[in-house]
Coordinates of C-alpha atoms and ligand atoms in Angstrom, one line a residue:
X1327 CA -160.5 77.9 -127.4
X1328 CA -160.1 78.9 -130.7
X1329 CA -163.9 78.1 -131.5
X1330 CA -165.4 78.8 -128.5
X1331 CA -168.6 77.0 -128.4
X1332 CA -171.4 79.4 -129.3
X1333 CA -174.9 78.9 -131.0
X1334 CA -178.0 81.3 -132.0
X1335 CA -180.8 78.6 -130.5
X1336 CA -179.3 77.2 -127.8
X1337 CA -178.4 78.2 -124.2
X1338 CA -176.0 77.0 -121.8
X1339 CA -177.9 75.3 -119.3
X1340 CA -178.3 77.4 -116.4
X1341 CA -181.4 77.2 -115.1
X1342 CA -181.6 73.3 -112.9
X1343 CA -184.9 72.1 -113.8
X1344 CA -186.5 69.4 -111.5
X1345 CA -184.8 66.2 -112.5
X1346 CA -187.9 64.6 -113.3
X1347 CA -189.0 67.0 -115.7
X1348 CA -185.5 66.8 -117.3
X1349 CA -185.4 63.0 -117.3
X1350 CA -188.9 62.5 -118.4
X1351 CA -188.6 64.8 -121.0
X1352 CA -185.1 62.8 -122.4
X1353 CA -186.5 59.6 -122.1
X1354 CA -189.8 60.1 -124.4
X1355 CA -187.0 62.3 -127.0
X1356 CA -184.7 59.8 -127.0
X1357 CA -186.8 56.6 -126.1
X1358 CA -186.0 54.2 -129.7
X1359 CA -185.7 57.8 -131.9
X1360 CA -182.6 56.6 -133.5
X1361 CA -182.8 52.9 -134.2
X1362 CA -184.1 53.7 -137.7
X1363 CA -180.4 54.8 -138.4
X1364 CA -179.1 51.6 -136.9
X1365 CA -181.5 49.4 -139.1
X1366 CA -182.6 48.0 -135.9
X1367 CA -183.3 44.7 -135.5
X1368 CA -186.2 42.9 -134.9
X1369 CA -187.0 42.0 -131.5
X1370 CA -184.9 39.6 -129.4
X1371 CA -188.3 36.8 -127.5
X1372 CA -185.6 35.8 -125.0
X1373 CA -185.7 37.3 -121.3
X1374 CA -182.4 36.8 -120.7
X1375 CA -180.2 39.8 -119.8
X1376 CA -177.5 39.1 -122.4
X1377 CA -175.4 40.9 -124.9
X1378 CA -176.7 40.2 -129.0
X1379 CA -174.6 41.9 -131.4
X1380 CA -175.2 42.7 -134.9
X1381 CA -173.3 44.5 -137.6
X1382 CA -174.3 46.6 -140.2
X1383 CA -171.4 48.6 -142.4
X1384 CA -169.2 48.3 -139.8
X1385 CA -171.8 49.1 -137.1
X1386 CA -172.1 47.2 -133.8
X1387 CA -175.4 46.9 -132.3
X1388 CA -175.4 45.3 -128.6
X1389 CA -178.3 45.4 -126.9
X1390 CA -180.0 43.5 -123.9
X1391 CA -182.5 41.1 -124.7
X1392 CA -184.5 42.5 -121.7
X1393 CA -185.1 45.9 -123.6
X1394 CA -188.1 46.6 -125.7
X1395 CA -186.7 47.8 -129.1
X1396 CA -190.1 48.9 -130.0
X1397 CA -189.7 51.6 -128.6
X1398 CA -185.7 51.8 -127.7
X1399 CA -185.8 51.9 -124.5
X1400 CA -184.8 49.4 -121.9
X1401 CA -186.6 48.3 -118.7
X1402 CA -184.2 50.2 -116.8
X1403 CA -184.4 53.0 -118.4
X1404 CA -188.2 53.0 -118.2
X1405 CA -187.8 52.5 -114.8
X1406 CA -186.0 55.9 -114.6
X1407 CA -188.4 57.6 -116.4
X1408 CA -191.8 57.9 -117.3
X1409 CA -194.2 58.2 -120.4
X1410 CA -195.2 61.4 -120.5
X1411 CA -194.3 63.3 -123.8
X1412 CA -192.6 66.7 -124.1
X1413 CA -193.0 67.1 -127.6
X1414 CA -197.0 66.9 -127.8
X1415 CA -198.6 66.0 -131.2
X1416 CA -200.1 70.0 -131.0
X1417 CA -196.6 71.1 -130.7
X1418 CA -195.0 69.1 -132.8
X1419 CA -197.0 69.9 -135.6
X1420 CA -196.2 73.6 -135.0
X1421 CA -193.0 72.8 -135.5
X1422 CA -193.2 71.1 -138.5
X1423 CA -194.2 73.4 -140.2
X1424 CA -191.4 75.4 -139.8
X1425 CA -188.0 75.2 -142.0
X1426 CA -187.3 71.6 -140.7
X1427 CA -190.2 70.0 -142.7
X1428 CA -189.6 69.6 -146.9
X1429 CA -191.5 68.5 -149.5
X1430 CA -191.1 66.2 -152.3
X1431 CA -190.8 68.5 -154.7
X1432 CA -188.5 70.2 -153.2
X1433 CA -186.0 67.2 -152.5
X1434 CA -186.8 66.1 -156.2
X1435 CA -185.7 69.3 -157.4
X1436 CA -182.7 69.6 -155.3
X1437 CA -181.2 66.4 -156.4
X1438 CA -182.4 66.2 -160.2
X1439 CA -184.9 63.6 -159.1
X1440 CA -182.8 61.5 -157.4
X1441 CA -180.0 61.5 -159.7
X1442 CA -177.6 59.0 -159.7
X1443 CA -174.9 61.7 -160.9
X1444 CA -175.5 63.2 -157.7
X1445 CA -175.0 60.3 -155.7
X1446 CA -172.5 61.2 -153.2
X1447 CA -172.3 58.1 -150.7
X1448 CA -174.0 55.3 -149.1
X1449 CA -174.3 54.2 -145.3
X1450 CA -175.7 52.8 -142.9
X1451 CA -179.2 54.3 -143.5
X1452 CA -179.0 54.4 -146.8
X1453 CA -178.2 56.7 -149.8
X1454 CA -176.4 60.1 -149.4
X1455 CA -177.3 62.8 -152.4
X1456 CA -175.8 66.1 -152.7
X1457 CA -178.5 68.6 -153.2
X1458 CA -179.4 72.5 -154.0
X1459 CA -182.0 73.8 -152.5
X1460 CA -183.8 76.6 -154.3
X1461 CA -182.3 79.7 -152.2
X1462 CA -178.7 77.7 -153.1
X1463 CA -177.5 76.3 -150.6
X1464 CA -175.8 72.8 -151.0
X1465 CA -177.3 70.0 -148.8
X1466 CA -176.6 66.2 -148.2
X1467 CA -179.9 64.3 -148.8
X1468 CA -180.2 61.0 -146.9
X1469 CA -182.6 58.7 -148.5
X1470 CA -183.7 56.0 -146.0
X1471 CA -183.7 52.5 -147.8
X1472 CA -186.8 51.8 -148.1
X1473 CA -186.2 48.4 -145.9
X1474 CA -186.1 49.8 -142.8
X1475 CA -188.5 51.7 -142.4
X1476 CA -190.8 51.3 -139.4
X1477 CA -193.2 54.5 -138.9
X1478 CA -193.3 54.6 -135.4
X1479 CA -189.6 54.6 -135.4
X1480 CA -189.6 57.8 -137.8
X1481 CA -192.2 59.4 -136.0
X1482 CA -189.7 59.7 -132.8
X1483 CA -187.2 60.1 -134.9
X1484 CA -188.8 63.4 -136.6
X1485 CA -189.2 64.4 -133.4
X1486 CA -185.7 64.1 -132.4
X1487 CA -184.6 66.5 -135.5
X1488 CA -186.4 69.3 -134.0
X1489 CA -184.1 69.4 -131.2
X1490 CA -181.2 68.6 -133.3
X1491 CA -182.1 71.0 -136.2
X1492 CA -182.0 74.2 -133.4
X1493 CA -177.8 73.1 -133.0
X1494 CA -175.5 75.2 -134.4
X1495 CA -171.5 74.6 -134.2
X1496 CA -169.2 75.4 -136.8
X1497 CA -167.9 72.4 -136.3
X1498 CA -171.2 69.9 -136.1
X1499 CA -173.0 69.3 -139.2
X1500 CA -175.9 71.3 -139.1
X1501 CA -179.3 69.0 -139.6
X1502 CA -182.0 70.9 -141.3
X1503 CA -184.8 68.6 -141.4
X1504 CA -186.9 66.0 -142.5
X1505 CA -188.8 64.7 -145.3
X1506 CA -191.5 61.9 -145.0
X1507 CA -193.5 61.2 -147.8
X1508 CA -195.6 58.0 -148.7
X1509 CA -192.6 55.4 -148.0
X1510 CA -189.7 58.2 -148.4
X1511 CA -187.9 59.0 -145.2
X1512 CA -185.2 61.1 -145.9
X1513 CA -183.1 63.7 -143.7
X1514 CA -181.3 67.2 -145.1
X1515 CA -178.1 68.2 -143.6
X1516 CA -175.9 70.1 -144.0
X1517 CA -173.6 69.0 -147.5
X1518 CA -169.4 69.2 -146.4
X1519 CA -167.5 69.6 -149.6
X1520 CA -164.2 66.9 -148.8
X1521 CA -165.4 63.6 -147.3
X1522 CA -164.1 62.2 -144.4
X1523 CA -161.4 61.7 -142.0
X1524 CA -161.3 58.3 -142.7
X1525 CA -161.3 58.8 -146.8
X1526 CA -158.0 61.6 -145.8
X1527 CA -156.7 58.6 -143.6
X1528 CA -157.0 55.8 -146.4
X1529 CA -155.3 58.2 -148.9
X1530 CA -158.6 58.0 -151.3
X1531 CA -159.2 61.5 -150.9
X1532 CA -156.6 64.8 -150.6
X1533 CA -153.1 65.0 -150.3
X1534 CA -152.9 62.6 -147.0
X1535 CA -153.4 65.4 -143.7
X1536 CA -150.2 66.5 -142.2
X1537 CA -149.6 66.2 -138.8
X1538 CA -150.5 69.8 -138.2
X1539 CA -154.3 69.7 -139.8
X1540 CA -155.0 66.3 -137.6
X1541 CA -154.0 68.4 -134.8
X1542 CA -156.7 70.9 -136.5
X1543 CA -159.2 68.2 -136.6
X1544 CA -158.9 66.6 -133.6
X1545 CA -159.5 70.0 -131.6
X1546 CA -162.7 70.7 -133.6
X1547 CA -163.9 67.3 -132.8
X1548 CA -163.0 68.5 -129.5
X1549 CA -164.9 71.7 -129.8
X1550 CA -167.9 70.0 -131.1
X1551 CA -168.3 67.4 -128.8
X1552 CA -167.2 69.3 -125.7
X1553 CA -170.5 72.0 -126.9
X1554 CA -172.8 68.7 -127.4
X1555 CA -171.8 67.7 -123.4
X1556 CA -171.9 71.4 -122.2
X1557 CA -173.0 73.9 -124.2
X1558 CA -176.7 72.6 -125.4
X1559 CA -179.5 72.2 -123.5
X1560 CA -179.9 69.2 -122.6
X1561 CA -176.7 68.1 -123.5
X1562 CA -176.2 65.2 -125.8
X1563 CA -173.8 62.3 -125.7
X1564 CA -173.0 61.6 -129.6
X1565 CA -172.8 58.1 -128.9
X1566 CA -170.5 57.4 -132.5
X1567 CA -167.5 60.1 -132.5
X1568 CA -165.3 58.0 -135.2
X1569 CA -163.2 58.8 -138.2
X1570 CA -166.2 58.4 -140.5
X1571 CA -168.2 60.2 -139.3
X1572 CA -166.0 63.5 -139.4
X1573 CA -166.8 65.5 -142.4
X1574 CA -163.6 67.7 -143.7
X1575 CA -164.3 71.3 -145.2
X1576 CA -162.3 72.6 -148.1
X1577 CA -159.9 74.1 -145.5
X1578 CA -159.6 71.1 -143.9
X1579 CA -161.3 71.8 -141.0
X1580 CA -163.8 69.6 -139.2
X1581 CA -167.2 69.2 -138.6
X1582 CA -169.0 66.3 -136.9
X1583 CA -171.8 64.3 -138.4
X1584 CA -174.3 61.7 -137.8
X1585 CA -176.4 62.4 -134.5
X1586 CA -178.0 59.3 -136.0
X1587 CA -177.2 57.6 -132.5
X1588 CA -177.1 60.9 -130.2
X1589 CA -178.7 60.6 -126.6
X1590 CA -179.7 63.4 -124.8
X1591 CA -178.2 63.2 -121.3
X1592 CA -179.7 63.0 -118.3
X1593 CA -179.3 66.3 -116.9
X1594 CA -179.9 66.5 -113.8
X1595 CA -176.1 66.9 -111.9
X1596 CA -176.8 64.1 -109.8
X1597 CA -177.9 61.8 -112.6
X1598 CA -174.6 60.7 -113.7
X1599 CA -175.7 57.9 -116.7
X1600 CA -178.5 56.8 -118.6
X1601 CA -179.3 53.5 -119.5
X1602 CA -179.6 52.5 -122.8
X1603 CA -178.9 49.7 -125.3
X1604 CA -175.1 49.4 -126.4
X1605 CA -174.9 51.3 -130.0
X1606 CA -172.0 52.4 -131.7
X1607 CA -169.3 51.1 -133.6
X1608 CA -166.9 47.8 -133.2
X1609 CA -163.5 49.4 -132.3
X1610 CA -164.7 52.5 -130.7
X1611 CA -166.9 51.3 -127.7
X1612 CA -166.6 52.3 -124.1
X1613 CA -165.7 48.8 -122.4
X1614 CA -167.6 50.6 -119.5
X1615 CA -170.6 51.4 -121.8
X1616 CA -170.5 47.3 -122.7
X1617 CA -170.5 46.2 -119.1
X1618 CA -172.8 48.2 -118.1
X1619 CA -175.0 49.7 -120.9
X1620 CA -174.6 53.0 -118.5
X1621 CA -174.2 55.7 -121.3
X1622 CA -172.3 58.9 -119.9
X1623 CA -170.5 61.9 -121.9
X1624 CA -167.6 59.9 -120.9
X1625 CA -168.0 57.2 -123.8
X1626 CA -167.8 59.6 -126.4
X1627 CA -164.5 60.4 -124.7
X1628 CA -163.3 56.8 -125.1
X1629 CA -164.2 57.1 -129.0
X1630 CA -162.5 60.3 -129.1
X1631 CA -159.4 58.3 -127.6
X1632 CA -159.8 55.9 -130.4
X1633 CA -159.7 58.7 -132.6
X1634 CA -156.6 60.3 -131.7
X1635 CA -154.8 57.2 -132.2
X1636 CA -156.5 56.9 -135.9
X1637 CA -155.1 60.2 -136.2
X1638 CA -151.8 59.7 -135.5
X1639 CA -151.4 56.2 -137.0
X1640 CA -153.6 56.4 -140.1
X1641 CA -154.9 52.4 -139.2
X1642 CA -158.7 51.5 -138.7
X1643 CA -159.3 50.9 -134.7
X1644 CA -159.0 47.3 -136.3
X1645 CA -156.7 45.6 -138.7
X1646 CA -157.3 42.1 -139.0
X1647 CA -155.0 41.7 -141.5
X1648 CA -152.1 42.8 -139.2
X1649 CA -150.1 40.1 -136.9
X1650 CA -152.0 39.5 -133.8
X1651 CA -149.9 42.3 -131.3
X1652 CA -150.9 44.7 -134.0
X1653 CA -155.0 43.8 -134.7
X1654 CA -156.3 46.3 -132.3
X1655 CA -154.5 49.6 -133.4
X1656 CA -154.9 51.1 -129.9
X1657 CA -153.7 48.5 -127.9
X1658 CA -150.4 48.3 -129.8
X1659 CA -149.8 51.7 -130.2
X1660 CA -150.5 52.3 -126.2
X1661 CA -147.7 49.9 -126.5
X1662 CA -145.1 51.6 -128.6
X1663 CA -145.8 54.0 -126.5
X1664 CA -145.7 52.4 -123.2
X1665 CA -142.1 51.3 -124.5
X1666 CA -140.7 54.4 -125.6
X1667 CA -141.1 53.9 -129.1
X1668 CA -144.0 56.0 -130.2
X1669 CA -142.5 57.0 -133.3
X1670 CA -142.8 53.5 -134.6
X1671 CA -147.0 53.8 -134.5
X1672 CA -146.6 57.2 -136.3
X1673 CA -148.4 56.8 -139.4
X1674 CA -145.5 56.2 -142.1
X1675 CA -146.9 58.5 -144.4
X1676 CA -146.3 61.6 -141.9
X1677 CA -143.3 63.7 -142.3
X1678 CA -140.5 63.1 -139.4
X1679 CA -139.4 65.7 -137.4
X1680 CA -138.7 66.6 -133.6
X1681 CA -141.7 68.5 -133.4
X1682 CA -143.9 66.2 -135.4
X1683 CA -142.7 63.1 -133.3
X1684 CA -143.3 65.1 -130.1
X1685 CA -146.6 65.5 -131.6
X1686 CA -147.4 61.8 -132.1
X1687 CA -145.8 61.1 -128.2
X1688 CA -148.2 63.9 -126.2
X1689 CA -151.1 63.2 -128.6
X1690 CA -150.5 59.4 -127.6
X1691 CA -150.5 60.2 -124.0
X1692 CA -153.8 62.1 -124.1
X1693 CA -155.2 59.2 -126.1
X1694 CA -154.0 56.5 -123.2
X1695 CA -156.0 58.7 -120.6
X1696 CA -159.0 59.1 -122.9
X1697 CA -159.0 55.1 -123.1
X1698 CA -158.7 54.3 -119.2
X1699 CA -161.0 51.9 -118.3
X1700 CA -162.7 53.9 -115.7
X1701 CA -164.7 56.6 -116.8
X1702 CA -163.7 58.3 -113.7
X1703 CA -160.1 58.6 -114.8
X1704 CA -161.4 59.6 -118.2
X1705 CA -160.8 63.7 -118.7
X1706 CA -163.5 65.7 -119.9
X1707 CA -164.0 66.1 -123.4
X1708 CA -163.3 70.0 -122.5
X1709 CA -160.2 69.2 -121.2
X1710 CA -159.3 67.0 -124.1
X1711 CA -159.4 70.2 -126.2
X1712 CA -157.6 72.6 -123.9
X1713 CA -154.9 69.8 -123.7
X1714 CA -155.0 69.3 -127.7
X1715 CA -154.7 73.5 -128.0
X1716 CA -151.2 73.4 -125.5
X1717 CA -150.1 70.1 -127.9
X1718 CA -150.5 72.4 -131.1
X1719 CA -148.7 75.3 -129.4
X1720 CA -145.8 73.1 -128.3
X1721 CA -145.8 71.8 -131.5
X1722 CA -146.0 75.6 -133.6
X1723 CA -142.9 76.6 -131.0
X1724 CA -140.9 74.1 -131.6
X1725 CA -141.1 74.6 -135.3
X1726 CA -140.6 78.1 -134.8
X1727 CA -137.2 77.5 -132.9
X1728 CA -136.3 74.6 -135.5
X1729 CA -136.9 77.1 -138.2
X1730 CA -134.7 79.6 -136.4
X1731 CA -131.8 77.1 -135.8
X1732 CA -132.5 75.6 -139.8
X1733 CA -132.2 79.9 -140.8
X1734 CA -128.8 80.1 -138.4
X1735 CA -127.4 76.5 -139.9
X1736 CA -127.8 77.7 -143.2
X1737 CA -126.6 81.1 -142.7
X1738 CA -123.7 79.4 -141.8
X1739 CA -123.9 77.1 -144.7
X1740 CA -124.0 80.7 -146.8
X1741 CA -120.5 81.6 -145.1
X1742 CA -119.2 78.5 -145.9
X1743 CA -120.1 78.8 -149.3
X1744 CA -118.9 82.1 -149.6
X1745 CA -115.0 80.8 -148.3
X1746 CA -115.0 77.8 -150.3
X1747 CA -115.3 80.4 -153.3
X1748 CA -112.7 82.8 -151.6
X1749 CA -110.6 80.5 -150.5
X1750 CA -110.8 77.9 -152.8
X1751 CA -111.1 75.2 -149.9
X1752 CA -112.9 72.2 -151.5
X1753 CA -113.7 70.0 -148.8
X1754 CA -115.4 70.3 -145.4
X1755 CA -112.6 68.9 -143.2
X1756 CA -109.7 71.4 -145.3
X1757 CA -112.7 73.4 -144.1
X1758 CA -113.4 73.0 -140.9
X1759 CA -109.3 73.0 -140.2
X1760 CA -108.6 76.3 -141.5
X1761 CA -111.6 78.0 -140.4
X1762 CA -110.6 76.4 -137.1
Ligands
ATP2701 N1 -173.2 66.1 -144.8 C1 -172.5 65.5 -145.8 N2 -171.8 66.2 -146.7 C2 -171.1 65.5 -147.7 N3 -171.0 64.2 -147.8 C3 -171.7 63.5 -146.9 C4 -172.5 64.0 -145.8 N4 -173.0 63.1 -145.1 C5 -172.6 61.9 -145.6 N5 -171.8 62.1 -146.7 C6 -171.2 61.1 -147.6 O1 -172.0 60.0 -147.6 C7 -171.3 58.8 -147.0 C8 -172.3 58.0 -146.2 O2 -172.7 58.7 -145.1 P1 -173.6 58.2 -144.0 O3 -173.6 59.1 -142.9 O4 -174.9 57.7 -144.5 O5 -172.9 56.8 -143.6 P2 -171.6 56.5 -142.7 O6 -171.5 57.5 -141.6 O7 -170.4 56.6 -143.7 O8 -171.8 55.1 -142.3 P3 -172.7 54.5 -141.2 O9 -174.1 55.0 -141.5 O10 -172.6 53.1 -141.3 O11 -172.2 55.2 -139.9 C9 -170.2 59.4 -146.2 O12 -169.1 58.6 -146.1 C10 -169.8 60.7 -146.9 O13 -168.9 60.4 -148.0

């Protein structure tokens, strides 16, 4: 791999802890820590074991009525694991004082008191500043709307960005703290200069992404992801790999934001799922995940299917404006596909040639498997990128050879030139009869 997964803090997991330590240890870190992003809501009285779903900016919360959202986690997952708390209040408060903890005045300063000039976006949790922080660096400063927050929420939540603050992937977003302060919650990331996939995609920011640099992008999302699964320790399942939430670097390179809804994975080998409320986004769901709110690395595989064919087609996952067959941008372009026609769901704006349109037909293959039903048929998110790396040298050969046919054509062309001019022959068939 070009970016072989690496990181300063974290270790690939060798060492096989007792799976009880493990799992305990996941459940009170990931038990509710994120549903501040979500702007969870309130608690569902009913008993019933059904499927509520909300939206928020696009967001899809499912969850069974039989969890406890007070505390994220459902009864079955609290059947799987216990109470006990890795991340001790002595501990934690070690931590914090460490680089992950900032102060007011700090975040003031950085963004000019919370200037509207350096207003940079707004989601889901709530306004997004770009900031400097006093040694220079550039940060994005997510200010929590004040509406949602719930302390007890934040307090996991904290906790949850000392794990993720130790990450480092050139192609994640690093997080580099927290800030809670009187009713402020706010979170510092890392700031990426050139928006989004899905701002490239809509044509509201850069010069729409050739086919090359979404082959680029979609095998750094494959690095980053495929290090979240394997490379940290415990692994994490991002739980909302989608076209909004890729961040795009000057060189158009990739980097993966929004842990917002990360789990960390059970890791013991024969723990194969954790159960969990359905979060994520409409459009980009595991149908597996639905069924069965069984959360595996898997699911962020079926998003990264979702994304490929974003990639290649430049629509949203949905498009309700469309005709009905074309609504659900994956299901009809698994069917251009499925009849031969793959070129027809290439995104029009894409520049047409035998190696691009191979592109679009092998990238559309590797998205059909990443969307199988089964998990089990799914590939690994590893093997996504290794199949993504063979795509873009197919794709780099067959330009080559083009180029080296286009140099030999118009060599030709050259000689041509040069006998019309000798010869005095004006048209190609006086040509091509007396060069016969
Ligand atoms: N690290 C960052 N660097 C630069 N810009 C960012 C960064 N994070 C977010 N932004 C900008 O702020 C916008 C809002 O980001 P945010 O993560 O809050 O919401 P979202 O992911 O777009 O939506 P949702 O919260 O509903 O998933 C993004 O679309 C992007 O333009």
């Amino acid at each position: 791999m070009k970016n072989p997964p690496t990181t300063a803090k974290t270790h690939h997991r060798k060492t096989q802890k007792s799976a009880f330590s493990h799992i305990t240890a996941a459940a009170k870190r990931v038990a509710g820590a994120f549903s501040l992003l979500l702007f969870w809501k309130k608690k569902s009285n009913s008993n019933e074991p059904k499927l509520d779903t909300d939206r928020v900016h696009g967001q899809v919360i499912a969850s069974s009525s039989s969890i406890d959202n007070s505390t994220g986690s459902s009864s079955r997952t609290q059947s799987r694991f216990n109470d006990s708390d890795s991340y001790g209040p002595s501990k934690a408060t070690s931590l914090q004082a460490g680089a992950v903890a900032f102060s007011i005045e700090e975040i003031f300063k950085a963004t000019d008191n919370f200037s509207s000039a350096n207003i940079i976006g707004e989601g889901g949790f709530g306004t997004v500043y770009k900031g400097k922080l006093k040694d220079g660096s550039l940060v994005a400063i997510k200010r929590a709307r004040k509406d949602i927050y719930d302390k007890h929420m934040f307090t996991q939540f904290k906790n949850e960005i000392l794990t993720l603050s130790k990450i480092e992937h050139l192609n994640l977003v690093r997080l580099f703290g927290y800030l809670e302060h009187g009713d402020e919650r706010i979170i510092i990331v890392e700031y990426v200069a050139n928006g989004t996939v899905r701002e490239h995609l809509d044509g509201t920011r850069g010069n729409e992404l050739e086919i090359a640099e979404r082959l680029d992008i979609a095998i750094d999302v494959a690095h980053a992801v495929t290090y979240l699964h394997m490379y940290t320790d415990p692994p994490i399942i991002h739980r909302d790999v989608k076209a909004s939430n890729i961040l795009i670097t000057e060189k158009l390179r990739a980097k993966v934001a929004d842990f917002g809804l990360a789990r960390i994975a059970a890791e013991d080998p024969g723990v194969t799922h954790i159960s969990t409320q359905v979060k994520g986004t409409a459009g980009y769901l595991d149908p597996e995940y639905l069924k069965t709110y069984q959360l595996t690395p898997k699911s962020d595989v079926y998003s990264f299917g979702v994304l490929l064919v974003e990639l290649i087609t430049g629509r949203h996952p949905l498009e309700p404006k469309r005709p009905l067959k074309e609504k659900v941008t994956v299901k009809w372009a698994l069917q251009r596909l499925k009849l031969g026609d793959a070129v027809v769901a290439m995104d029009p704006r894409l520049r047409r040639s035998p190696a691009s349109i191979m592109v679009v037909e092998k990238v559309l293959k590797l998205a059909r498997q990443c969307l199988a039903p089964q998990r089990q048929s799914r590939p690994s998110m590893k093997k996504c990128g290794e199949i993504l790396w063979r795509i873009r040298k197919d794709f780099r050969d067959k330009n080559l050879s083009h180029a080296a046919s286009a140099s030999h054509y118009s060599e030709n062309i050259d000689v041509r030139m040069f006998n019309r001019n000798m010869f005095g022959i004006e048209d190609s068939e006086n040509y091509r009869f007396r060069s016969a």
